Coordinates of C-alpha atoms in Angstrom, one line a residue:
M5 CA 10.3 -10.3 -31.5
S6 CA 10.7 -8.4 -28.2
R7 CA 13.0 -9.8 -25.5
C8 CA 11.4 -11.8 -22.7
S9 CA 13.3 -13.2 -19.7
G10 CA 10.2 -14.1 -17.8
F11 CA 8.0 -17.2 -17.5
L12 CA 6.3 -16.4 -20.9
S13 CA 9.7 -17.4 -22.5
Q14 CA 9.3 -21.0 -21.2
P15 CA 8.5 -23.4 -24.0
D16 CA 5.8 -25.1 -21.9
F17 CA 4.4 -22.0 -20.4
W18 CA 0.9 -22.4 -21.8
Q19 CA 0.7 -26.1 -21.0
E20 CA 1.9 -25.5 -17.4
E21 CA 0.3 -22.2 -16.7
G22 CA -2.6 -21.7 -19.1
D23 CA -5.1 -21.8 -16.2
A24 CA -2.9 -20.0 -13.6
P25 CA -4.7 -17.7 -11.3
I26 CA -2.6 -14.8 -12.5
L27 CA -4.3 -15.2 -15.8
K28 CA -7.8 -15.2 -14.4
F29 CA -8.8 -12.0 -16.2
D30 CA -6.7 -12.7 -19.3
F31 CA -9.6 -14.2 -21.3
G32 CA -7.2 -15.3 -24.1
W33 CA -5.8 -11.8 -24.7
L34 CA -2.2 -12.6 -23.8
A35 CA -1.9 -15.7 -26.0
G36 CA -3.1 -13.6 -29.0
H37 CA -1.0 -10.6 -28.2
T38 CA 2.1 -12.1 -26.7
D39 CA 4.7 -10.1 -28.7
E40 CA 2.7 -6.9 -28.2
A41 CA 2.4 -7.5 -24.4
I42 CA 6.2 -8.2 -24.1
A43 CA 7.0 -5.1 -26.1
R44 CA 4.7 -3.0 -23.9
A45 CA 6.1 -4.5 -20.6
N46 CA 9.7 -3.8 -21.8
A47 CA 8.7 -0.2 -22.4
W48 CA 7.7 0.1 -18.7
L49 CA 11.4 -0.3 -17.6
P50 CA 12.7 3.1 -18.8
H51 CA 9.9 4.8 -17.1
V52 CA 11.0 3.4 -13.7
G53 CA 14.6 3.9 -14.5
V54 CA 15.3 0.2 -14.5
E55 CA 17.7 -1.7 -16.9
P56 CA 17.3 -5.5 -17.4
S57 CA 19.4 -7.4 -14.9
R58 CA 22.7 -8.8 -16.1
V59 CA 23.5 -11.0 -13.1
D60 CA 23.6 -14.7 -13.3
V61 CA 20.3 -15.3 -11.6
D62 CA 20.3 -17.9 -8.8
T63 CA 16.8 -19.5 -8.8
K64 CA 17.7 -22.2 -6.3
P65 CA 14.9 -22.3 -3.8
L66 CA 15.3 -20.9 -0.4
S67 CA 16.1 -23.4 2.3
S68 CA 13.2 -22.0 4.3
E69 CA 10.1 -20.5 2.5
G70 CA 9.6 -18.0 5.3
A71 CA 6.1 -16.8 6.1
R72 CA 3.3 -19.1 5.1
I73 CA 1.7 -16.3 3.2
F74 CA 4.4 -16.5 0.6
R75 CA 3.7 -20.1 -0.2
A76 CA -0.1 -19.4 -0.2
D77 CA 0.3 -16.4 -2.5
A78 CA 2.6 -18.3 -4.9
N79 CA 0.0 -21.1 -5.0
R80 CA -2.7 -18.4 -5.8
T81 CA -0.6 -17.1 -8.6
F82 CA 1.0 -19.9 -10.6
R83 CA 0.4 -23.6 -11.3
S84 CA 3.9 -25.1 -11.8
E85 CA 6.0 -25.8 -8.7
P86 CA 9.3 -24.3 -10.2
N87 CA 7.5 -21.1 -11.0
R88 CA 5.9 -21.0 -7.5
L89 CA 9.4 -21.4 -5.9
V90 CA 10.8 -18.5 -7.9
C91 CA 7.8 -16.4 -6.8
I92 CA 8.2 -17.4 -3.1
K93 CA 11.8 -16.3 -3.3
L94 CA 10.9 -13.0 -4.8
L95 CA 8.2 -12.3 -2.2
S96 CA 10.5 -13.4 0.6
F97 CA 13.4 -11.0 -0.6
S98 CA 10.8 -8.2 -1.0
Q99 CA 9.6 -8.6 2.6
Q100 CA 13.2 -8.7 3.8
K101 CA 14.1 -5.5 2.0
F102 CA 10.9 -3.5 2.3
G103 CA 10.2 -4.5 5.9
D104 CA 6.7 -5.6 5.4
Y105 CA 4.4 -7.5 3.0
Q106 CA 0.9 -7.2 1.6
Q107 CA -0.9 -9.5 -0.8
S108 CA -1.1 -6.7 -3.4
L109 CA 2.7 -6.8 -3.8
G110 CA 2.3 -10.5 -4.7
Y111 CA -0.2 -9.6 -7.5
V112 CA 2.2 -7.2 -9.0
A113 CA 5.2 -9.5 -8.6
G114 CA 3.3 -12.3 -10.3
L115 CA 2.5 -10.2 -13.3
L116 CA 6.0 -8.9 -13.6
L117 CA 7.4 -12.5 -13.5
L118 CA 5.5 -13.3 -16.7
F119 CA 7.8 -10.8 -18.5
F120 CA 11.1 -10.4 -16.6
D121 CA 13.6 -12.5 -14.7
P122 CA 13.3 -12.3 -10.9
A123 CA 16.2 -10.0 -10.4
T124 CA 14.7 -7.4 -12.8
C125 CA 11.4 -7.8 -11.2
F126 CA 13.0 -7.1 -7.8
K127 CA 14.5 -3.9 -9.3
V128 CA 11.1 -2.8 -10.5
L129 CA 9.4 -3.6 -7.2
T130 CA 12.1 -1.7 -5.4
V131 CA 11.3 1.5 -7.4
L132 CA 7.5 1.0 -7.1
N133 CA 7.8 0.5 -3.3
D134 CA 10.3 3.3 -2.6
S135 CA 9.7 6.0 -5.1
P136 CA 7.3 8.8 -4.2
K137 CA 6.2 8.8 -7.8
Y138 CA 4.7 5.3 -7.5
L139 CA 3.4 3.3 -4.5
P140 CA 5.4 4.4 -1.4
G141 CA 3.9 2.7 1.7
Y142 CA 1.1 1.0 -0.2
W143 CA 2.5 -2.5 0.3
R144 CA 2.6 -2.5 4.1
G145 CA 0.4 -4.8 6.2
E146 CA -1.6 -1.8 7.5
A147 CA -1.6 0.2 4.3
T148 CA -2.4 3.6 5.7
A149 CA -0.7 5.5 2.9
C150 CA -2.9 3.8 0.4
A151 CA -6.0 4.6 2.4
V152 CA -4.8 8.2 2.7
D153 CA -4.6 8.6 -1.0
G154 CA -8.0 7.1 -1.4
Y155 CA -9.4 9.8 0.8
V156 CA -7.5 12.5 -1.1
C157 CA -9.2 11.3 -4.2
E158 CA -12.6 11.0 -2.6
G159 CA -12.2 14.6 -1.5
L160 CA -12.0 15.7 -5.1
L161 CA -15.4 14.1 -6.0
K162 CA -18.6 16.1 -6.4
P163 CA -20.3 16.6 -3.1
H164 CA -23.4 14.6 -4.0
M165 CA -21.1 11.6 -5.0
R166 CA -19.3 11.8 -1.7
A167 CA -22.5 11.8 0.1
K168 CA -23.8 8.8 -1.8
L169 CA -20.6 6.9 -1.1
K170 CA -21.0 7.5 2.6
E171 CA -24.6 6.5 2.5
L172 CA -23.7 3.2 0.8
G173 CA -20.8 2.6 3.3
L174 CA -18.2 2.6 0.5
L175 CA -15.1 3.7 2.3
P176 CA -12.1 4.4 0.0
E177 CA -9.8 2.0 1.9
T178 CA -12.2 -0.9 1.0
F179 CA -11.4 -0.6 -2.7
V180 CA -8.3 1.6 -3.4
Q181 CA -6.2 -1.3 -2.3
K182 CA -7.4 -3.2 -5.3
W183 CA -7.2 -0.3 -7.7
F184 CA -4.0 1.4 -6.4
A185 CA -1.9 -1.2 -4.4
G186 CA -2.9 -4.1 -6.6
L187 CA -3.0 -2.0 -9.8
C188 CA -6.3 -3.6 -10.9
I189 CA -4.5 -6.8 -11.8
H190 CA -7.2 -9.1 -10.6
H191 CA -10.0 -6.9 -11.7
L192 CA -9.5 -5.5 -15.2
P193 CA -9.5 -7.7 -18.3
Y194 CA -6.0 -8.0 -19.7
G195 CA -6.8 -6.0 -22.8
L196 CA -7.7 -3.1 -20.6
L197 CA -5.2 -3.8 -17.9
F198 CA -2.2 -3.1 -20.2
D199 CA -3.7 0.3 -21.0
F200 CA -3.9 1.0 -17.3
L201 CA -0.4 -0.3 -16.6
D202 CA 1.1 1.7 -19.5
Q203 CA -0.2 4.9 -18.1
F204 CA 0.7 4.0 -14.5
F205 CA 4.4 3.2 -15.3
Q206 CA 4.7 6.4 -17.3
H207 CA 2.9 8.7 -14.9
G208 CA 3.0 7.1 -11.5
N209 CA 0.3 7.5 -8.8
S210 CA -0.9 10.7 -10.6
F211 CA -2.6 8.4 -13.1
L212 CA -4.2 6.4 -10.3
F213 CA -5.7 9.6 -8.9
Q214 CA -7.0 10.5 -12.5
F215 CA -8.5 7.1 -13.0
F216 CA -10.3 7.4 -9.6
L217 CA -12.0 10.6 -10.8
A218 CA -12.7 9.4 -14.3
F219 CA -14.3 6.2 -13.0
F220 CA -16.7 8.0 -10.7
D221 CA -17.6 10.5 -13.4
T222 CA -18.1 7.7 -16.0
F223 CA -20.3 5.6 -13.7
E224 CA -22.0 8.5 -11.8
A225 CA -25.5 7.4 -12.8
E226 CA -25.0 3.9 -11.6
I227 CA -23.4 4.8 -8.3
M228 CA -26.2 7.4 -7.6
S229 CA -28.9 4.9 -8.3
A230 CA -27.3 2.0 -6.5
A231 CA -29.7 0.7 -3.9
N232 CA -27.2 -0.9 -1.5
N233 CA -23.6 -1.6 -0.7
P234 CA -23.4 -5.0 -2.5
E235 CA -24.8 -3.5 -5.7
A236 CA -22.3 -0.7 -5.6
N237 CA -19.4 -3.0 -4.8
M238 CA -20.1 -5.1 -7.9
L239 CA -19.5 -2.0 -9.9
I240 CA -16.4 -0.9 -7.9
R241 CA -15.0 -4.4 -8.5
F242 CA -15.8 -4.0 -12.2
E243 CA -18.0 -7.1 -12.1
S244 CA -21.1 -5.2 -13.4
A245 CA -19.2 -2.5 -15.3
P246 CA -19.4 -3.1 -19.1
E247 CA -16.1 -3.3 -20.7
P248 CA -16.7 -0.5 -23.3
R249 CA -17.5 1.8 -20.4
L250 CA -14.4 0.8 -18.5
R251 CA -12.3 1.5 -21.6
Q252 CA -14.0 4.9 -21.8
A253 CA -13.0 5.6 -18.2
L254 CA -9.5 4.6 -18.9
Q255 CA -9.3 6.9 -21.9
D256 CA -10.9 9.7 -20.1
A257 CA -8.4 9.4 -17.2
T258 CA -5.8 10.9 -19.5
A259 CA -7.9 13.9 -20.5
E260 CA -6.5 17.3 -19.7
R261 CA -9.2 18.2 -17.2
Y262 CA -8.1 15.3 -14.9
V263 CA -4.4 15.8 -15.5
A264 CA -4.8 19.5 -14.6
T265 CA -6.8 18.7 -11.5
I266 CA -4.2 16.4 -10.1
K267 CA -1.3 18.7 -11.1
S268 CA -2.9 21.6 -9.3
L269 CA -3.0 19.7 -6.0
D270 CA -0.6 20.2 -3.1
V271 CA -0.5 16.5 -2.7
H272 CA 1.6 16.6 0.6
Q273 CA -0.9 19.0 2.2
C274 CA -3.9 17.0 0.9
R275 CA -2.4 13.8 2.4
I276 CA -2.0 15.5 5.8
S277 CA -5.6 16.7 5.7
A278 CA -7.0 13.4 4.6
F279 CA -5.2 11.6 7.4
Q280 CA -6.3 14.0 10.1
E281 CA -9.9 14.1 8.9
A282 CA -10.6 10.5 8.0
L283 CA -8.1 8.1 9.6
S284 CA -6.2 9.6 12.6
R285 CA -8.8 9.1 15.3
R286 CA -9.7 5.6 14.1
L287 CA -6.1 4.5 14.0
Q288 CA -5.5 6.0 17.5
S289 CA -8.5 4.3 18.9
A290 CA -7.6 0.9 17.5
N291 CA -4.1 1.1 18.8
E292 CA -5.1 2.5 22.2
G293 CA -7.5 -0.5 22.5
M294 CA -4.6 -2.8 22.5
W295 CA -3.7 -1.5 25.9
Q296 CA -7.2 -2.1 27.3
K297 CA -7.2 -4.3 30.4
M298 CA -9.2 -7.4 29.7
D299 CA -11.2 -9.2 32.3
D300 CA -10.0 -12.9 32.0
G301 CA -12.9 -14.1 34.0
I302 CA -10.9 -15.7 36.8
E303 CA -12.0 -14.9 40.3
F304 CA -9.8 -15.6 43.3
S305 CA -11.4 -16.4 46.7
D306 CA -10.3 -14.7 49.9
E307 CA -10.8 -17.9 51.7
D308 CA -7.9 -20.3 52.3

């Protein structure tokens, strides 16, 4: 049996957490594949250069929970109060060290806590947050870096697909936060999610780019025939995407044609171009507007 230092090792885990929100898309897979899932999670650590923590972990709750979002996100992840308190502490430490926080980080932290103690989770989150290979800048409140990479990927799609997405009002920043920053944790069924995560931890954000391209190739007919934004959004959120087709997209994402396409990119230059063309003016305008003088509606009379 593979070593597990996370919540799954708790004797009462399934009684306490069987209906936890983090397991919303589990559909019974994890209970039937626990040893396999633990072994696969343990295999992620060498890819990110992390060794299991050997410190005597202090799980004593923080004297102050910090931002209310940490409590809200912990409640949206686990059922038992002790596990929520550990989650709050991990999210609080992450915000302190990374300088910002976004809910997608909470999704990833929650999944990692199933398999690893919080100190090991924090080491993994540190690499994912800081390494250029993984999710640098994706977990900020204003996740511009994630949006930029979405536009880089969109620019690689076929012209008619790009035109259709524009017609439907499907902007990359409206869904890559779920796919990239949140690693599809609240969207893919666990049986497929672990295939996704295995590839992500091994190959980093290159795999995210490859999956983006493979998804839109696999579901090209459905996107092109979508009548409106809500219909297309259901597909983008995988709600109307049949599981066998999603599995095919995941398998195709590792095909040489997608690997070669992403390897051939000058990613740095692509990011510069995507920012300038898709986001720069919008962000400037939004920030400039913060300085707009507002009419407060108060009028002063010249009369005494």
